Amino acid sequence: MSSRFEPRDPDWKARCLASFDKQAICKTLGIELTAVEPGFCEMRLPFRADLTQQNGFFHAGMVATLADNAGGYAAASLMPPGADVLAVEFKINLMSPAKGDVMIARGRVVKAGRTLVITQVEVSMLDGGVEKDCALMQQTTFCAMPK
Amino acid sequence: MSSRFEPRDPDWKARCLASFDKQAICKTLGIELTAVEPGFCEMRLPFRADLTQQNGFFHAGMVATLADNAGGYAAASLMPPGADVLAVEFKINLMSPAKGDVMIARGRVVKAGRTLVITQVEVSMLDGGVEKDCALMQQTTFCAMPK
Amino acid sequence: MSSRFEPRDPDWKARCLASFDKQAICKTLGIELTAVEPGFCEMRLPFRADLTQQNGFFHAGMVATLADNAGGYAAASLMPPGADVLAVEFKINLMSPAKGDVMIARGRVVKAGRTLVITQVEVSMLDGGVEKDCALMQQTTFCAMPK
Amino acid sequence: MSSRFEPRDPDWKARCLASFDKQAICKTLGIELTAVEPGFCEMRLPFRADLTQQNGFFHAGMVATLADNAGGYAAASLMPPGADVLAVEFKINLMSPAKGDVMIARGRVVKAGRTLVITQVEVSMLDGGVEKDCALMQQTTFCAMPK
């Protein structure tokens, strides 16, 4: 399920970056947008001890936050001018502890509908230079147009 | 699907509170554990502008973080002495913008298995004194015993 | 998360029943629509040995089929005249073996949006006159209007 | 997230095929097991008008049944001798109508734990010789050992 997508908005990149810039949460947590292409987005979150659960690894909520964000902008890249992306729902399997130096989430669109865009997001941990699978998400996003 | 549960650990409450205390993320975000009973847990997160998405509401990742946490301790309350709770997976529907003064997540166990404990979590927003539905989660947790 | 809903279609019931009648799968499997109210639907499937998995219980796919169907018509009951209901996605936890005489699915709308209707479905097994929890679903449905 | 897996049971294939043979549902619906390898399984279901929803396409429940089955045996192939596979939960996005001649589900293990095996399943429709994406599932399975 990989495809090449044609963006519907010539300014898709500027629109995505402007929206990302308005997300206060990303500055607070230290989330970096490291790549965005039509139908694809990568985000990274360097490890911080103050974002951990009881065992000292990234909290599952941080994994979900990064994955939801990467999937959201993968979807947003294919939406028309003026559109805002909203997450309808997501499901995430946490396969291994989020242990390491940098968390990486890569979101890919698997279905670009007019109203709904479906994504899949793979999350990995960069740990001592080695990247290891961490979590897997399926996400449904909604294309909200200005009223 | 509501049930009364008998805890298997006489010290379930102390174990849950000690684990919650070790979650650095909760201090960082301002998450409060406001109730824990056998098979039930409530957590609250007062609004903070630095935890928001592009429209100024709580980011979906914050909704998931609070819900996952409340479901996790609802499950943990029914686990045996020494057990640690891990989230296997969760799915969340974001039904309304997380807009308001305080986010509240209430997790309830719907199936207490020996290895897996299944929960359901309702998330609402307290907005000007009125509580409104915000999100709904189903979660699978794993009872990890010390090796 | 329980609500009273006002149907938007005065003929919601006739529309739901006519749609159900067109589902060949329901006749094939023996699915009965036993109740439909605004925002609610109950369906039943009497046990049949030819619908079982390797241990002689209803296959998980049959549990999902009944639950998806009940959730779908709970949602459809709140849609406008002419609307057709489509499942966008669902997630189901299979909590106990689907063992017994009759499987019952009860779908309830938890959020009735204009485009998307979110439901929750509880599945139980009637076994020797006693009803036992079996599965729990969260479902997102789409309101498709004729073009 | 693709990997090569070493089966833990030298007789993994015979065990999977024997279990599949005991699934009455597969004979009833016409499900064929067309491939099984360590960590992978493909199943097919030729179109039948008596398995359709209100628009004449395969019912979503049939899509879920095929996908759950393919994911289950992908997982079972990696389980130890004597193990039985049970679905804990799954989530499926129905991306396009299940319209065509043959439905194909390909399940792949993404994480092979000792107790839990996580799979991803892609469902497509073969329609006039062309294969088109239809649905995407994430599934959690449980390795049940004889008592």
Coordinates of C-alpha atoms in Angstrom, one line a residue, chain C residues 19-20 22-26 28-29 48-56 59-62 64-65 68-69 73 84-95, chain D residues 19-20 22-26 28-29 48-56 59-62 64-65 68-69 73 84-95:
Chain C
S19 CA -31.6 -1.2 4.1
F20 CA -31.4 -4.1 6.4
K22 CA -31.2 -5.6 1.3
Q23 CA -28.3 -7.1 3.2
A24 CA -28.0 -10.6 1.7
I25 CA -25.3 -11.4 4.3
C26 CA -27.9 -11.2 7.1
T28 CA -27.1 -16.0 4.8
L29 CA -25.9 -16.0 8.4
R48 CA -24.8 -22.2 14.1
A49 CA -22.0 -24.8 14.1
D50 CA -21.1 -23.8 10.5
L51 CA -20.1 -20.3 11.6
T52 CA -17.4 -21.4 14.1
Q53 CA -13.6 -21.2 14.5
Q54 CA -11.3 -24.0 15.4
N55 CA -12.6 -24.5 18.9
G56 CA -16.3 -24.6 18.0
H59 CA -15.5 -17.0 14.7
A60 CA -14.3 -13.5 15.7
G61 CA -15.3 -12.4 12.2
M62 CA -18.9 -13.3 13.0
A64 CA -17.3 -8.3 14.2
T65 CA -20.0 -8.8 11.5
D68 CA -20.6 -3.7 12.8
N69 CA -24.1 -4.2 11.6
Y73 CA -28.0 0.9 12.0
D84 CA -26.7 5.5 3.3
V85 CA -24.5 4.4 6.2
L86 CA -20.9 3.2 5.5
A87 CA -18.4 1.9 8.0
V88 CA -15.2 3.9 7.9
E89 CA -13.4 1.8 10.5
F90 CA -14.0 -0.2 13.7
K91 CA -11.9 -1.7 16.5
I92 CA -13.1 -4.6 18.5
N93 CA -11.8 -6.3 21.7
L94 CA -12.8 -10.0 21.9
M95 CA -13.0 -10.4 25.7
Chain D
S19 CA -6.2 -25.6 12.7
F20 CA -7.5 -24.0 9.5
K22 CA -11.1 -27.2 11.8
Q23 CA -12.6 -23.7 11.0
A24 CA -16.1 -24.5 9.9
I25 CA -16.6 -20.9 9.0
C26 CA -14.1 -21.1 6.2
T28 CA -19.2 -22.1 4.9
L29 CA -18.0 -18.8 3.4
R48 CA -20.5 -14.5 -3.5
A49 CA -23.7 -12.4 -3.8
D50 CA -25.0 -14.0 -0.6
L51 CA -22.2 -12.4 1.5
T52 CA -23.0 -8.8 0.5
Q53 CA -24.3 -5.6 2.2
Q54 CA -27.0 -3.3 1.0
N55 CA -25.1 -2.1 -2.1
G56 CA -24.1 -5.5 -3.4
H59 CA -20.1 -6.8 3.8
A60 CA -17.5 -5.1 6.0
G61 CA -17.9 -8.1 8.3
M62 CA -16.6 -10.4 5.6
A64 CA -12.9 -8.3 8.8
T65 CA -13.4 -12.1 8.8
D68 CA -8.6 -11.6 11.0
N69 CA -8.1 -15.1 9.7
Y73 CA -2.4 -17.7 10.9
D84 CA -3.5 -22.1 19.7
V85 CA -3.9 -18.6 18.3
L86 CA -6.7 -16.3 19.6
A87 CA -7.5 -12.8 18.5
V88 CA -7.3 -10.3 21.4
E89 CA -8.5 -7.3 19.3
F90 CA -8.3 -5.8 15.9
K91 CA -8.9 -2.5 14.2
I92 CA -9.7 -2.2 10.5
N93 CA -10.1 0.7 8.1
L94 CA -12.4 0.1 5.2
M95 CA -10.9 2.3 2.6

